[in-house]
Amino acid sequence: MSQGGESSASRRSRSKMRHFPVGVETGLLLVICPLCKMARVIERRSRRENENIGRVFFKCPRDNVPGPTRCGYYRFQRNYLDDLVEGKYVQFFDVENGVEDIEEMQSGEVEQGPNGGGMNKEVEARMESLSKTVRLLVVLVVGLCALVVGYLLK
């Protein structure tokens, strides 16, 4: 007999759920290295005193292994996200415009970043707009909560 108001079926279904490791800094999925396929990619923050200080990067732990088994997989966050999308681990969808909008963005104007990775200007603009919208919603929710608390304490 189950205790705590939980059925054995719900315990079984929860035990079948798979938990994939994600990076602490970014929350991005940490996948098996796409180059050597021998280890899971790790997430780190750059501490070197150069233009990359503080940037998050992903690398294969076998990058430090000497000899022929050394893996050279090393990507900064944006390029790693591109790899996840390319490997179909992550998909982005625009709820309003669907697949056509994604195809437009993929064929849009691309500028080369400092590490050779492409950055789509339209995607950057949309991300900035989304960020502003989220900030506005947070302010509105906090304001609404303050009004409700003020009303209840009245």
PDB file of C-alpha atoms in Angstrom:
ATOM      1  CA  MET A   1       0.000   0.000   0.000  1.00  0.00           C
ATOM      2  CA  SER A   2       1.381   3.412  -0.852  1.00  0.00           C
ATOM      3  CA  GLN A   3       1.800   6.081   1.768  1.00  0.00           C
ATOM      4  CA  GLY A   4       1.803   9.848   1.566  1.00  0.00           C
ATOM      5  CA  GLY A   5      -1.032  10.080  -0.961  1.00  0.00           C
ATOM      6  CA  GLU A   6       1.137   8.958  -3.872  1.00  0.00           C
ATOM      7  CA  SER A   7       0.220   6.032  -6.076  1.00  0.00           C
ATOM      8  CA  SER A   8       2.752   3.451  -7.165  1.00  0.00           C
ATOM      9  CA  ALA A   9       1.967   4.340 -10.796  1.00  0.00           C
ATOM     10  CA  SER A  10       3.007   7.965 -10.275  1.00  0.00           C
ATOM     11  CA  ARG A  11       6.233   6.826  -8.559  1.00  0.00           C
ATOM     12  CA  ARG A  12       6.979   4.517 -11.485  1.00  0.00           C
ATOM     13  CA  SER A  13       6.331   7.190 -14.108  1.00  0.00           C
ATOM     14  CA  ARG A  14       8.501   9.687 -12.204  1.00  0.00           C
ATOM     15  CA  SER A  15      11.327   7.162 -11.929  1.00  0.00           C
ATOM     16  CA  LYS A  16      11.270   6.743 -15.716  1.00  0.00           C
ATOM     17  CA  MET A  17      11.802  10.478 -16.247  1.00  0.00           C
ATOM     18  CA  ARG A  18      15.309  11.209 -17.472  1.00  0.00           C
ATOM     19  CA  HIS A  19      17.250  14.093 -16.017  1.00  0.00           C
ATOM     20  CA  PHE A  20      19.812  15.496 -18.413  1.00  0.00           C
ATOM     21  CA  PRO A  21      22.780  17.401 -17.014  1.00  0.00           C
ATOM     22  CA  VAL A  22      22.760  21.139 -17.657  1.00  0.00           C
ATOM     23  CA  GLY A  23      25.356  23.850 -17.135  1.00  0.00           C
ATOM     24  CA  VAL A  24      25.237  25.772 -13.861  1.00  0.00           C
ATOM     25  CA  GLU A  25      26.038  29.138 -15.479  1.00  0.00           C
ATOM     26  CA  THR A  26      23.820  28.937 -18.571  1.00  0.00           C
ATOM     27  CA  GLY A  27      21.359  26.094 -18.044  1.00  0.00           C
ATOM     28  CA  LEU A  28      22.290  24.737 -21.475  1.00  0.00           C
ATOM     29  CA  LEU A  29      22.198  20.991 -22.015  1.00  0.00           C
ATOM     30  CA  LEU A  30      25.593  19.306 -21.572  1.00  0.00           C
ATOM     31  CA  VAL A  31      25.721  16.743 -24.387  1.00  0.00           C
ATOM     32  CA  ILE A  32      28.195  14.045 -25.345  1.00  0.00           C
ATOM     33  CA  CYS A  33      31.105  15.668 -27.191  1.00  0.00           C
ATOM     34  CA  PRO A  34      30.166  15.947 -30.881  1.00  0.00           C
ATOM     35  CA  LEU A  35      33.782  15.400 -31.995  1.00  0.00           C
ATOM     36  CA  CYS A  36      35.127  12.430 -30.024  1.00  0.00           C
ATOM     37  CA  LYS A  37      31.803  11.104 -28.623  1.00  0.00           C
ATOM     38  CA  MET A  38      33.722   9.772 -25.603  1.00  0.00           C
ATOM     39  CA  ALA A  39      32.807  12.218 -22.810  1.00  0.00           C
ATOM     40  CA  ARG A  40      30.174  14.749 -21.824  1.00  0.00           C
ATOM     41  CA  VAL A  41      30.974  18.399 -22.562  1.00  0.00           C
ATOM     42  CA  ILE A  42      31.759  20.558 -19.500  1.00  0.00           C
ATOM     43  CA  GLU A  43      30.923  24.214 -18.886  1.00  0.00           C
ATOM     44  CA  ARG A  44      33.543  26.663 -17.601  1.00  0.00           C
ATOM     45  CA  ARG A  45      34.082  30.411 -17.195  1.00  0.00           C
ATOM     46  CA  SER A  46      37.243  31.935 -18.649  1.00  0.00           C
ATOM     47  CA  ARG A  47      39.678  33.323 -16.056  1.00  0.00           C
ATOM     48  CA  ARG A  48      42.511  34.287 -18.384  1.00  0.00           C
ATOM     49  CA  GLU A  49      43.511  37.941 -18.475  1.00  0.00           C
ATOM     50  CA  ASN A  50      42.530  38.673 -22.084  1.00  0.00           C
ATOM     51  CA  GLU A  51      39.484  39.811 -24.057  1.00  0.00           C
ATOM     52  CA  ASN A  52      37.641  36.598 -23.111  1.00  0.00           C
ATOM     53  CA  ILE A  53      37.809  36.998 -19.324  1.00  0.00           C
ATOM     54  CA  GLY A  54      34.503  36.056 -17.730  1.00  0.00           C
ATOM     55  CA  ARG A  55      33.062  34.455 -20.871  1.00  0.00           C
ATOM     56  CA  VAL A  56      31.379  31.067 -20.545  1.00  0.00           C
ATOM     57  CA  PHE A  57      32.752  28.292 -22.736  1.00  0.00           C
ATOM     58  CA  PHE A  58      32.142  24.597 -23.272  1.00  0.00           C
ATOM     59  CA  LYS A  59      34.830  22.015 -23.899  1.00  0.00           C
ATOM     60  CA  CYS A  60      35.444  18.318 -23.978  1.00  0.00           C
ATOM     61  CA  PRO A  61      37.192  17.109 -20.808  1.00  0.00           C
ATOM     62  CA  ARG A  62      39.469  15.088 -23.095  1.00  0.00           C
ATOM     63  CA  ASP A  63      40.908  18.399 -24.332  1.00  0.00           C
ATOM     64  CA  ASN A  64      43.650  18.066 -21.695  1.00  0.00           C
ATOM     65  CA  VAL A  65      44.522  14.446 -22.511  1.00  0.00           C
ATOM     66  CA  PRO A  66      47.939  14.231 -24.186  1.00  0.00           C
ATOM     67  CA  GLY A  67      48.476  12.094 -27.251  1.00  0.00           C
ATOM     68  CA  PRO A  68      46.320  10.957 -30.148  1.00  0.00           C
ATOM     69  CA  THR A  69      43.158  10.596 -28.030  1.00  0.00           C
ATOM     70  CA  ARG A  70      43.098  14.337 -27.263  1.00  0.00           C
ATOM     71  CA  CYS A  71      39.868  16.046 -28.311  1.00  0.00           C
ATOM     72  CA  GLY A  72      39.937  19.668 -29.442  1.00  0.00           C
ATOM     73  CA  TYR A  73      36.267  20.532 -28.898  1.00  0.00           C
ATOM     74  CA  TYR A  74      36.075  24.056 -27.456  1.00  0.00           C
ATOM     75  CA  ARG A  75      33.204  26.516 -28.041  1.00  0.00           C
ATOM     76  CA  PHE A  76      32.077  29.771 -26.511  1.00  0.00           C
ATOM     77  CA  GLN A  77      28.443  29.954 -25.401  1.00  0.00           C
ATOM     78  CA  ARG A  78      26.926  31.306 -28.642  1.00  0.00           C
ATOM     79  CA  ASN A  79      28.777  28.783 -30.824  1.00  0.00           C
ATOM     80  CA  TYR A  80      27.859  25.947 -28.439  1.00  0.00           C
ATOM     81  CA  LEU A  81      24.197  26.932 -28.689  1.00  0.00           C
ATOM     82  CA  ASP A  82      24.561  26.868 -32.486  1.00  0.00           C
ATOM     83  CA  ASP A  83      25.978  23.324 -32.170  1.00  0.00           C
ATOM     84  CA  LEU A  84      23.003  22.292 -30.002  1.00  0.00           C
ATOM     85  CA  VAL A  85      20.559  23.658 -32.573  1.00  0.00           C
ATOM     86  CA  GLU A  86      22.465  22.020 -35.434  1.00  0.00           C
ATOM     87  CA  GLY A  87      22.498  18.695 -33.569  1.00  0.00           C
ATOM     88  CA  LYS A  88      18.742  19.070 -32.951  1.00  0.00           C
ATOM     89  CA  TYR A  89      19.145  19.041 -29.167  1.00  0.00           C
ATOM     90  CA  VAL A  90      17.470  22.465 -28.981  1.00  0.00           C
ATOM     91  CA  GLN A  91      14.800  24.031 -31.199  1.00  0.00           C
ATOM     92  CA  PHE A  92      13.487  27.585 -31.286  1.00  0.00           C
ATOM     93  CA  PHE A  93       9.964  28.347 -32.403  1.00  0.00           C
ATOM     94  CA  ASP A  94       8.122  31.626 -32.815  1.00  0.00           C
ATOM     95  CA  VAL A  95       4.583  30.912 -31.672  1.00  0.00           C
ATOM     96  CA  GLU A  96       3.013  33.608 -33.861  1.00  0.00           C
ATOM     97  CA  ASN A  97       4.733  33.034 -37.199  1.00  0.00           C
ATOM     98  CA  GLY A  98       5.876  29.425 -37.023  1.00  0.00           C
ATOM     99  CA  VAL A  99       8.431  27.745 -39.239  1.00  0.00           C
ATOM    100  CA  GLU A 100       8.366  30.374 -42.000  1.00  0.00           C
ATOM    101  CA  ASP A 101       9.767  32.940 -39.579  1.00  0.00           C
ATOM    102  CA  ILE A 102      12.608  30.608 -38.571  1.00  0.00           C
ATOM    103  CA  GLU A 103      13.506  29.995 -42.211  1.00  0.00           C
ATOM    104  CA  GLU A 104      13.556  33.764 -42.823  1.00  0.00           C
ATOM    105  CA  MET A 105      15.927  34.273 -39.912  1.00  0.00           C
ATOM    106  CA  GLN A 106      18.222  31.493 -41.097  1.00  0.00           C
ATOM    107  CA  SER A 107      18.533  33.091 -44.524  1.00  0.00           C
ATOM    108  CA  GLY A 108      18.891  36.605 -43.029  1.00  0.00           C
ATOM    109  CA  GLU A 109      21.945  38.838 -42.985  1.00  0.00           C
ATOM    110  CA  VAL A 110      24.744  37.377 -40.842  1.00  0.00           C
ATOM    111  CA  GLU A 111      27.693  39.254 -39.401  1.00  0.00           C
ATOM    112  CA  GLN A 112      30.862  37.484 -38.307  1.00  0.00           C
ATOM    113  CA  GLY A 113      31.698  37.678 -34.610  1.00  0.00           C
ATOM    114  CA  PRO A 114      35.202  37.918 -33.128  1.00  0.00           C
ATOM    115  CA  ASN A 115      35.581  34.127 -33.092  1.00  0.00           C
ATOM    116  CA  GLY A 116      34.163  33.560 -36.578  1.00  0.00           C
ATOM    117  CA  GLY A 117      30.717  32.539 -35.308  1.00  0.00           C
ATOM    118  CA  GLY A 118      27.753  34.009 -37.142  1.00  0.00           C
ATOM    119  CA  MET A 119      25.396  36.334 -35.293  1.00  0.00           C
ATOM    120  CA  ASN A 120      22.068  37.057 -36.913  1.00  0.00           C
ATOM    121  CA  LYS A 121      21.196  40.748 -36.449  1.00  0.00           C
ATOM    122  CA  GLU A 122      17.470  40.083 -36.545  1.00  0.00           C
ATOM    123  CA  VAL A 123      17.736  37.445 -33.812  1.00  0.00           C
ATOM    124  CA  GLU A 124      19.818  39.808 -31.668  1.00  0.00           C
ATOM    125  CA  ALA A 125      17.178  42.549 -32.066  1.00  0.00           C
ATOM    126  CA  ARG A 126      14.364  40.148 -31.181  1.00  0.00           C
ATOM    127  CA  MET A 127      16.231  38.886 -28.122  1.00  0.00           C
ATOM    128  CA  GLU A 128      16.719  42.470 -26.935  1.00  0.00           C
ATOM    129  CA  SER A 129      13.026  43.213 -27.484  1.00  0.00           C
ATOM    130  CA  LEU A 130      12.036  40.055 -25.612  1.00  0.00           C
ATOM    131  CA  SER A 131      14.362  40.980 -22.761  1.00  0.00           C
ATOM    132  CA  LYS A 132      12.739  44.421 -22.452  1.00  0.00           C
ATOM    133  CA  THR A 133       9.270  42.852 -22.508  1.00  0.00           C
ATOM    134  CA  VAL A 134      10.183  40.406 -19.738  1.00  0.00           C
ATOM    135  CA  ARG A 135      11.608  43.235 -17.602  1.00  0.00           C
ATOM    136  CA  LEU A 136       8.388  45.227 -18.087  1.00  0.00           C
ATOM    137  CA  LEU A 137       6.266  42.215 -17.098  1.00  0.00           C
ATOM    138  CA  VAL A 138       8.343  41.701 -13.950  1.00  0.00           C
ATOM    139  CA  VAL A 139       7.837  45.348 -12.964  1.00  0.00           C
ATOM    140  CA  LEU A 140       4.087  45.048 -13.593  1.00  0.00           C
ATOM    141  CA  VAL A 141       3.796  41.848 -11.532  1.00  0.00           C
ATOM    142  CA  VAL A 142       5.756  43.374  -8.637  1.00  0.00           C
ATOM    143  CA  GLY A 143       3.567  46.493  -8.797  1.00  0.00           C
ATOM    144  CA  LEU A 144       0.400  44.402  -8.840  1.00  0.00           C
ATOM    145  CA  CYS A 145       1.627  42.367  -5.861  1.00  0.00           C
ATOM    146  CA  ALA A 146       2.376  45.597  -3.976  1.00  0.00           C
ATOM    147  CA  LEU A 147      -1.155  46.856  -4.676  1.00  0.00           C
ATOM    148  CA  VAL A 148      -2.721  43.591  -3.496  1.00  0.00           C
ATOM    149  CA  VAL A 149      -0.625  43.538  -0.314  1.00  0.00           C
ATOM    150  CA  GLY A 150      -1.473  47.200   0.334  1.00  0.00           C
ATOM    151  CA  TYR A 151      -5.163  46.469  -0.146  1.00  0.00           C
ATOM    152  CA  LEU A 152      -5.057  43.444   2.185  1.00  0.00           C
ATOM    153  CA  LEU A 153      -3.214  45.349   4.929  1.00  0.00           C
ATOM    154  CA  LYS A 154      -5.667  48.243   4.734  1.00  0.00           C
TER     155      LYS A 154
END
